[in-house]
mmCIF file of C-alpha atoms and ligand atoms in Angstrom:
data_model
loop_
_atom_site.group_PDB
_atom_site.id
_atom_site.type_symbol
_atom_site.label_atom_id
_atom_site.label_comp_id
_atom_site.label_asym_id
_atom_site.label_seq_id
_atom_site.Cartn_x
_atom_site.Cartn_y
_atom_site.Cartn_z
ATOM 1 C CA UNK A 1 -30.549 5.252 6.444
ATOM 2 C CA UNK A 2 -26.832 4.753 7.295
ATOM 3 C CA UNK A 3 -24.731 7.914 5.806
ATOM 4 C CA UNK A 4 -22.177 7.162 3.477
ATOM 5 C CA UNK A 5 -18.676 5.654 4.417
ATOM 6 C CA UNK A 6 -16.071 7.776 6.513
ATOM 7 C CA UNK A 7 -18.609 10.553 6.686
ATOM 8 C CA UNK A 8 -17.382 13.797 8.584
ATOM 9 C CA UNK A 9 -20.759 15.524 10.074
ATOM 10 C CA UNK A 10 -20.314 19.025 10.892
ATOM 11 C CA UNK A 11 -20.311 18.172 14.637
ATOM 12 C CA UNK A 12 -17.096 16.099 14.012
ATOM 13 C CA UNK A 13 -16.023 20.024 12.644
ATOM 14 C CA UNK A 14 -17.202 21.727 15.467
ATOM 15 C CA UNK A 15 -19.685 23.311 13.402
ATOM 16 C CA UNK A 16 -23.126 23.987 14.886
ATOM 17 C CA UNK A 17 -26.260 23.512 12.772
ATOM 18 C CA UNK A 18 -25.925 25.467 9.761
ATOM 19 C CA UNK A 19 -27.706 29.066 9.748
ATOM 20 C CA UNK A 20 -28.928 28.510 6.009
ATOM 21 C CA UNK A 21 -32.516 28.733 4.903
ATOM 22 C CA UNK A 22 -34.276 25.669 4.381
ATOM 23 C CA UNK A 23 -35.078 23.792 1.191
ATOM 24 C CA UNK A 24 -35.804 20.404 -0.246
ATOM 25 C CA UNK A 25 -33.657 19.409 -2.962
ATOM 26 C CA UNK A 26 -34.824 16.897 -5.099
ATOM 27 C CA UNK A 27 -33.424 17.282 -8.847
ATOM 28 C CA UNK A 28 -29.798 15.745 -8.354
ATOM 29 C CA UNK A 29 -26.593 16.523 -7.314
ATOM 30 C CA UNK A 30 -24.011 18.983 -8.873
ATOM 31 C CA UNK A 31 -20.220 18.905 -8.951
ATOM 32 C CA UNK A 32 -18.213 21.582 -8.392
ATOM 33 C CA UNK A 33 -14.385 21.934 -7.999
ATOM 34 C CA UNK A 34 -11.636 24.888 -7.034
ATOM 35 C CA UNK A 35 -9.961 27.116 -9.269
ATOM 36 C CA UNK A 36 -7.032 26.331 -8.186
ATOM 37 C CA UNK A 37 -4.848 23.290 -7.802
ATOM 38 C CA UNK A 38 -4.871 22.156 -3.738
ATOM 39 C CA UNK A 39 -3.040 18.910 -4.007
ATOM 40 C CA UNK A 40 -5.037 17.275 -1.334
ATOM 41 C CA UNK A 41 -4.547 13.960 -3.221
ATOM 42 C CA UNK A 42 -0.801 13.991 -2.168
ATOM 43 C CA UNK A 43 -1.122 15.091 0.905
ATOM 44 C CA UNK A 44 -2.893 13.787 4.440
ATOM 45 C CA UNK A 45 -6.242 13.738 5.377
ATOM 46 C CA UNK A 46 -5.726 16.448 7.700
ATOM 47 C CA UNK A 47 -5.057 18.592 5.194
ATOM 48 C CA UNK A 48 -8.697 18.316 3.625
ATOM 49 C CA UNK A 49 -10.237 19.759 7.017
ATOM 50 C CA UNK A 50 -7.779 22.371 6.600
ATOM 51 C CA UNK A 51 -8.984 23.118 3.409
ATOM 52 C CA UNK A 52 -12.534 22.865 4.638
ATOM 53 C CA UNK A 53 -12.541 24.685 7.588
ATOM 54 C CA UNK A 54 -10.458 27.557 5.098
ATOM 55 C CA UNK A 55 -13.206 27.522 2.659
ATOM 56 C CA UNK A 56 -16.077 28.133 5.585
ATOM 57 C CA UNK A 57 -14.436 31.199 6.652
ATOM 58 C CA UNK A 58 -13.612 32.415 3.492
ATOM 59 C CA UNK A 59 -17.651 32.028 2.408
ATOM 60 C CA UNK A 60 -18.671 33.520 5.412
ATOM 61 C CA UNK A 61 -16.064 36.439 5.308
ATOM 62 C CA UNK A 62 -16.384 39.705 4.615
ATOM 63 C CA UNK A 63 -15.311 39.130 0.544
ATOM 64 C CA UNK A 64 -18.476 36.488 0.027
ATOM 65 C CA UNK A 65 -20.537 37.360 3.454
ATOM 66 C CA UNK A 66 -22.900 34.263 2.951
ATOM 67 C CA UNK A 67 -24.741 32.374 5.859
ATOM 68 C CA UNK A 68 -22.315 29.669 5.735
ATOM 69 C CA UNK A 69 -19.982 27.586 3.816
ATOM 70 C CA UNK A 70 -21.503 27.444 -0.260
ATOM 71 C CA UNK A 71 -22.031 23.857 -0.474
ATOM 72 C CA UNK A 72 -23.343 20.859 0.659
ATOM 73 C CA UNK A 73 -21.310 18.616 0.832
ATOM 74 C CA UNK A 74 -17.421 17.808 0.188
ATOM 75 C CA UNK A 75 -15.908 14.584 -1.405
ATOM 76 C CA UNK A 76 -12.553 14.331 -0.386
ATOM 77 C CA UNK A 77 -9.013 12.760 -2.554
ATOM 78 C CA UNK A 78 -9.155 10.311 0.430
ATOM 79 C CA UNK A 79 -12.866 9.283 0.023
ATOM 80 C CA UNK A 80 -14.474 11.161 2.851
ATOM 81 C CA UNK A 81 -17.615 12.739 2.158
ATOM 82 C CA UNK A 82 -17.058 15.923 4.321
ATOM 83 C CA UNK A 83 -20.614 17.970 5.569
ATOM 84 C CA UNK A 84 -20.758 20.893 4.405
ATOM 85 C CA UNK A 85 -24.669 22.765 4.844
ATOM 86 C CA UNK A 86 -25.675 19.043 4.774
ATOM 87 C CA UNK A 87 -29.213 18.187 4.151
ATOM 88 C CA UNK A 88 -32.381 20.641 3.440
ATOM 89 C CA UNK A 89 -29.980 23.548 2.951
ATOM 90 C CA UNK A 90 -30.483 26.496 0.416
ATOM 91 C CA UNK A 91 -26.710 26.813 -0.826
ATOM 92 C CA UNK A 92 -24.491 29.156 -2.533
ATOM 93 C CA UNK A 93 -23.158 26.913 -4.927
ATOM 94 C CA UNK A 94 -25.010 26.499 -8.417
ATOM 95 C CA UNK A 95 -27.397 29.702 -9.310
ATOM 96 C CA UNK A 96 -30.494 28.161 -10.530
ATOM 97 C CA UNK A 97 -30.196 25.756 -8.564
ATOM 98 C CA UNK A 98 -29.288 26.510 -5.367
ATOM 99 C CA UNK A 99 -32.592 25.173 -3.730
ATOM 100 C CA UNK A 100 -33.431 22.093 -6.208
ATOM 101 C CA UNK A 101 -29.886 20.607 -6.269
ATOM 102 C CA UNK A 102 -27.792 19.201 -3.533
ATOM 103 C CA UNK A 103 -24.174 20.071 -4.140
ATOM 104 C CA UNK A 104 -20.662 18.077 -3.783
ATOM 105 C CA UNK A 105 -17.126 19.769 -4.762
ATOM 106 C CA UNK A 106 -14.325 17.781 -5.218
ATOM 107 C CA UNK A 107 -11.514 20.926 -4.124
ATOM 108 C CA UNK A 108 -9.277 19.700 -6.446
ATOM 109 C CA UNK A 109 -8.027 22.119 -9.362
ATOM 110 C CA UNK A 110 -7.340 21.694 -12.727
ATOM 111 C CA UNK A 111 -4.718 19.472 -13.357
ATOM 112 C CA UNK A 112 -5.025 17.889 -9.622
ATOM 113 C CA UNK A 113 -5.581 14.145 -9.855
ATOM 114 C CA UNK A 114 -9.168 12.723 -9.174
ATOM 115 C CA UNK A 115 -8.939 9.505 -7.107
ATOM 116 C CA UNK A 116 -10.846 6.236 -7.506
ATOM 117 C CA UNK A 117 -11.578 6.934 -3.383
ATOM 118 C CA UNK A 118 -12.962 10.291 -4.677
ATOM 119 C CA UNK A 119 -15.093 8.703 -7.652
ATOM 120 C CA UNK A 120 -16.645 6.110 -4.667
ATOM 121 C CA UNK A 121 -17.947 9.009 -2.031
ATOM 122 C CA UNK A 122 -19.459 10.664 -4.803
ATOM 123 C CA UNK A 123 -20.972 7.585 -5.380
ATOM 124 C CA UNK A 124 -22.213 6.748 -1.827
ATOM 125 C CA UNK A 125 -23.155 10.263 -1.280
ATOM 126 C CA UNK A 126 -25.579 10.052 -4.458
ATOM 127 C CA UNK A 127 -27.055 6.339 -3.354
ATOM 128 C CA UNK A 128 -27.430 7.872 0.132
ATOM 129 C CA UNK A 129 -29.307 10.868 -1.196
ATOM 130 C CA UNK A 130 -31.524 8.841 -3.716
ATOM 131 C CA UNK A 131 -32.567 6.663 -0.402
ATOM 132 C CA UNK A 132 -36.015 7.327 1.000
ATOM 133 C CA UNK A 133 -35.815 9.788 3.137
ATOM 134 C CA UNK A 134 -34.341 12.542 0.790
ATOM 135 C CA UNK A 135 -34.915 10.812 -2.333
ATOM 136 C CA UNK A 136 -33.166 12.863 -5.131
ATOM 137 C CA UNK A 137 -33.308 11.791 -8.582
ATOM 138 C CA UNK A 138 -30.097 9.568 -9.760
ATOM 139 C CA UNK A 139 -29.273 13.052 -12.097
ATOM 140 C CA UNK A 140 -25.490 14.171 -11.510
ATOM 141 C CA UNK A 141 -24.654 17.587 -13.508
ATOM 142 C CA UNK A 142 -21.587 19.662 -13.145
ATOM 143 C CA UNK A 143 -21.584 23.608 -12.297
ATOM 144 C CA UNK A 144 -20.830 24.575 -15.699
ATOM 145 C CA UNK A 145 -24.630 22.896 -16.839
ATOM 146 C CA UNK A 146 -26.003 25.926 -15.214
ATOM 147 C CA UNK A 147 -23.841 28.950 -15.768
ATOM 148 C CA UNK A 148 -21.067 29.990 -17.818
ATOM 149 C CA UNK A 149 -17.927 28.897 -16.028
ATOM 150 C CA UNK A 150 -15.024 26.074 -15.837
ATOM 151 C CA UNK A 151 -16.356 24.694 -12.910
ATOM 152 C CA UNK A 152 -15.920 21.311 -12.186
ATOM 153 C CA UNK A 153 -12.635 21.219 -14.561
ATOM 154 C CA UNK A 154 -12.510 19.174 -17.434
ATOM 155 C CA UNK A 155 -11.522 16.294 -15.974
ATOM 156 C CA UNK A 156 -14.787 15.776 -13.000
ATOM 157 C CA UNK A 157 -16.948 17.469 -16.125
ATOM 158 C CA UNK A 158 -15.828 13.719 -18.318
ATOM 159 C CA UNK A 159 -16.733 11.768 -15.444
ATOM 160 C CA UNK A 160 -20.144 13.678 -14.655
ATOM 161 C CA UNK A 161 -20.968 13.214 -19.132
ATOM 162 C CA UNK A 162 -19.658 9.318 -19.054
ATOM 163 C CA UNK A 163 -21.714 8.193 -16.234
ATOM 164 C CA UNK A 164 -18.905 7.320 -13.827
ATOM 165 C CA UNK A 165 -20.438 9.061 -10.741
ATOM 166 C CA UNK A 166 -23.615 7.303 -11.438
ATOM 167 C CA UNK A 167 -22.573 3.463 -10.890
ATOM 168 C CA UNK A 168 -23.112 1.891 -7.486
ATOM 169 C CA UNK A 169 -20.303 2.628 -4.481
ATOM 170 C CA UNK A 170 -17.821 -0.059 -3.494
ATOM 171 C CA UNK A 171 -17.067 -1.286 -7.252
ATOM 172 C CA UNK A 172 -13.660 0.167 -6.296
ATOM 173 C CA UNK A 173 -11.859 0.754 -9.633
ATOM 174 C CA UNK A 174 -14.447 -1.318 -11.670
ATOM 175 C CA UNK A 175 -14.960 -5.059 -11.799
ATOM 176 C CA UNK A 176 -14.208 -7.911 -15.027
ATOM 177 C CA UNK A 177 -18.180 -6.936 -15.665
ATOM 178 C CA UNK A 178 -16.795 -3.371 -16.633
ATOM 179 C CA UNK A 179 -14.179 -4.453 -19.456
ATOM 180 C CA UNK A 180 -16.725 -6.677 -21.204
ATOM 181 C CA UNK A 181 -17.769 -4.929 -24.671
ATOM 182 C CA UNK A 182 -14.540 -2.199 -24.824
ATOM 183 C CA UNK A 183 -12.967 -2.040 -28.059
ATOM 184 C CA UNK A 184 -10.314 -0.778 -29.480
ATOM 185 C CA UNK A 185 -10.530 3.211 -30.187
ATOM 186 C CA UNK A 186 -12.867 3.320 -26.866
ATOM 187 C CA UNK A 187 -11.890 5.797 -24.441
ATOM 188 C CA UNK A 188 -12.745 6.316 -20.925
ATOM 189 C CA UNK A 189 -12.577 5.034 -17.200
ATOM 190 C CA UNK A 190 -13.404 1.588 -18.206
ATOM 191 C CA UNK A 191 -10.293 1.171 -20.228
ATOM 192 C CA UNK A 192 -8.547 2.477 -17.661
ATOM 193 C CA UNK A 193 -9.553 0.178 -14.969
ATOM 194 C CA UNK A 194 -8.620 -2.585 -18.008
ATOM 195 C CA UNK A 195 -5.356 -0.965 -18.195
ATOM 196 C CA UNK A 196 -4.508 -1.036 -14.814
ATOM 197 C CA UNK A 197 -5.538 -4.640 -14.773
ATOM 198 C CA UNK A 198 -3.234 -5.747 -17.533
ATOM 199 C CA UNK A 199 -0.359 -3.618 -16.663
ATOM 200 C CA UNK A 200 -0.685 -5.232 -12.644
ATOM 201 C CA UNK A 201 -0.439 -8.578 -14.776
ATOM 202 C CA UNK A 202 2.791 -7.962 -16.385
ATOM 203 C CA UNK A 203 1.326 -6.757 -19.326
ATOM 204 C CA UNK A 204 2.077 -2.786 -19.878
ATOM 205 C CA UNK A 205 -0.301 -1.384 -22.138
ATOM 206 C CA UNK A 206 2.237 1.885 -22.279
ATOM 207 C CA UNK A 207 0.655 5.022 -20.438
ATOM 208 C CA UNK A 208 -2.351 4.118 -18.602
ATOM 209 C CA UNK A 209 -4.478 7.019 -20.399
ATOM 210 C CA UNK A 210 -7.590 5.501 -20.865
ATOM 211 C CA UNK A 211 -7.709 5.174 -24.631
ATOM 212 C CA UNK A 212 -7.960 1.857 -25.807
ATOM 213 C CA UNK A 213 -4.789 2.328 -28.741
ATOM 214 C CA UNK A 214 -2.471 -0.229 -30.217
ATOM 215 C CA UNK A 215 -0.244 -0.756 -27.505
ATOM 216 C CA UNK A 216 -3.527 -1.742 -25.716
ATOM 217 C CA UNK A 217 -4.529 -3.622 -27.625
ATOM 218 C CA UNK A 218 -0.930 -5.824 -27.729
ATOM 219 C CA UNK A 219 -1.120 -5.823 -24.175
ATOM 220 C CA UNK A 220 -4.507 -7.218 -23.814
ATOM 221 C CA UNK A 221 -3.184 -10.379 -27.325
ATOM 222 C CA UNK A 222 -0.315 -11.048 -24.750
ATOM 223 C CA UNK A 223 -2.458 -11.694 -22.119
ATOM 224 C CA UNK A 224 -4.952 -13.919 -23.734
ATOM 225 C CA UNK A 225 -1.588 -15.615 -24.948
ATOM 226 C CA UNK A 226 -0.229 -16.374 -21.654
ATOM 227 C CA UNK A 227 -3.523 -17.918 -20.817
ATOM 228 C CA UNK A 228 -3.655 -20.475 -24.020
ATOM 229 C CA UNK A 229 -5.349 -18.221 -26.179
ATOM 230 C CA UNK A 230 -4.689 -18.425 -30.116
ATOM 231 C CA UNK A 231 -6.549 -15.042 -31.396
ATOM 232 C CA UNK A 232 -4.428 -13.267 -33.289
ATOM 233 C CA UNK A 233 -5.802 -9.814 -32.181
ATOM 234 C CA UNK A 234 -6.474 -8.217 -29.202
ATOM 235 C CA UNK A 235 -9.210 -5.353 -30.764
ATOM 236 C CA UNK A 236 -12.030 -6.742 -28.407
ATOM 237 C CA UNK A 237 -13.071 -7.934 -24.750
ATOM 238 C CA UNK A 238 -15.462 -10.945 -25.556
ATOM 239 C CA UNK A 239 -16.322 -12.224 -21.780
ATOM 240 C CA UNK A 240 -13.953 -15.058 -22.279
ATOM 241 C CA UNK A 241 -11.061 -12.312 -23.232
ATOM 242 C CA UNK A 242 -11.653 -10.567 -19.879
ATOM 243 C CA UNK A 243 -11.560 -14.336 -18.334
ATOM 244 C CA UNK A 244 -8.345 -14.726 -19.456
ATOM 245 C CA UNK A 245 -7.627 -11.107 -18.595
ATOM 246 C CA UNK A 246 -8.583 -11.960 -14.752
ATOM 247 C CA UNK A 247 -6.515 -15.030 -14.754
ATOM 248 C CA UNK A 248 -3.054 -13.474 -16.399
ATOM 249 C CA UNK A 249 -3.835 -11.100 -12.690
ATOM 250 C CA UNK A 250 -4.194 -13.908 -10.654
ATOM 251 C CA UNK A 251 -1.310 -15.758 -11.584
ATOM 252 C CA UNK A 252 1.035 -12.634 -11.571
ATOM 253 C CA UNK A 253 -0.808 -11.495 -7.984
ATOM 254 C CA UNK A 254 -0.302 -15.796 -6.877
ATOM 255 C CA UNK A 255 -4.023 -16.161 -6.557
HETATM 256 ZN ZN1 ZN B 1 -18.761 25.294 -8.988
HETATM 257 ZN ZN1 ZN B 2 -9.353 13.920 2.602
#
């Protein structure tokens, strides 16, 4: 089964085989994150294998002394999905779960940005481990469903409750599909991605914050406007709202 997209195997680290027991995870994935702000986002790849290589040592050291580096895998700002124990590895990452759970962190920190590239390897990583051979169930949790703590953040711990991590790879931001059905006082990734869309089309909808709020909703009335429309609100995507939407984008982009 081909591995997920800009996949770094450990041999592309320089890493041997990992030490770590074996085990056969089956349950899901979990996501996990770090403490501490790393600003990978804003800074080059490089900088992610760095961080990676850092973490190994530290795990290994004499402050943690484990086999080898905690988890499984790493989904990096720039959309790598970085081996960490890899497949039918024990971890240290999630007690209770260390042996039924495959797990992903994101290294980013509290208030460090989670990128759309970020959102898609977690997404490929999960297809990849619900394919045959490994076969996980399509369940994504976050650290903190197991044990008392912040991990993975706030913000990853929204995206692991709305579902985000569980749509197919390669949908990029989202798709005209994904604005269908919002409404005004909806909240989420979805409005963002319609956000985005409508401020790209010359349409600013104010701070792209993913709540669906008056100045949305003007954004999205001007839109249908510039496309013919006559509604006289812009409360709802109707498919033939997010039409017009998609064509406001095209005409701005010159498509
Ligand atoms: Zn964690
Ligand atoms: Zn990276």
């Amino acid at each position: 089964m081909p591995k997920p997209p800009r996949y770094v195997s450990r041999s592309d680290l320089g890493w041997g085989k990992s030490p770590a027991a074996g085990a056969n995870p089956r349950s899901g994935l979990v996501i996990h994150y770090d403490s501490i702000d790393q600003g990978l986002a804003g800074k080059a790849h490089s900088a992610c294998i760095t961080y990676w290589k850092a973490t190994r040592e530290f795990h290994t050291g004499p402050s943690r002394g484990w086999a080898d580096i905690g988890y499984s895998f790493l989904c990096c700002s720039h959309g790598h999905v970085i081996e960490g124990r890899g497949l039918r590895k024990v971890q240290a990452a999630q007690p209770g779960g260390n042996s039924t759970y495959y797990s992903a962190t994101l290294a980013t920190g509290p208030r460090d940005e989670i990128t759309e590239a970020q959102i898609d390897a977690v997404r490929a990583l999960r297809q990849w481990l619900m394919e045959p051979d490994t076969s996980i169930a399509g369940t994504v949790k976050g650290h903190r469903d197991f044990i008392s703590t912040s991990c993975p953040g706030d913000k990853a711990y929204a995206l692991v409750r709305n579902g985000t991590f569980k749509q197919p790879p390669g949908s990029g931001g989202g798709s005209e599909d994904d604005m269908v059905g919002l409404r005004k006082g909806d909240s989420g990734e979805r409005v963002k991605y319609l956000q985005v869309v409508l401020a790209d089309a010359g349409f600013s909808p104010g701070e792209v914050d993913g709540d669906y709020g008056a100045s949305t909703a003007a954004a999205v009335l001007a839109a249908r406007k510039s496309r013919g429309s006559k509604e006289t609100s812009g409360d709802k995507i109707t498919g033939w709202a997010a039409a017009q939407i998609m064509a406001a984008h095209a005409v701005k982009l010159g498509g």
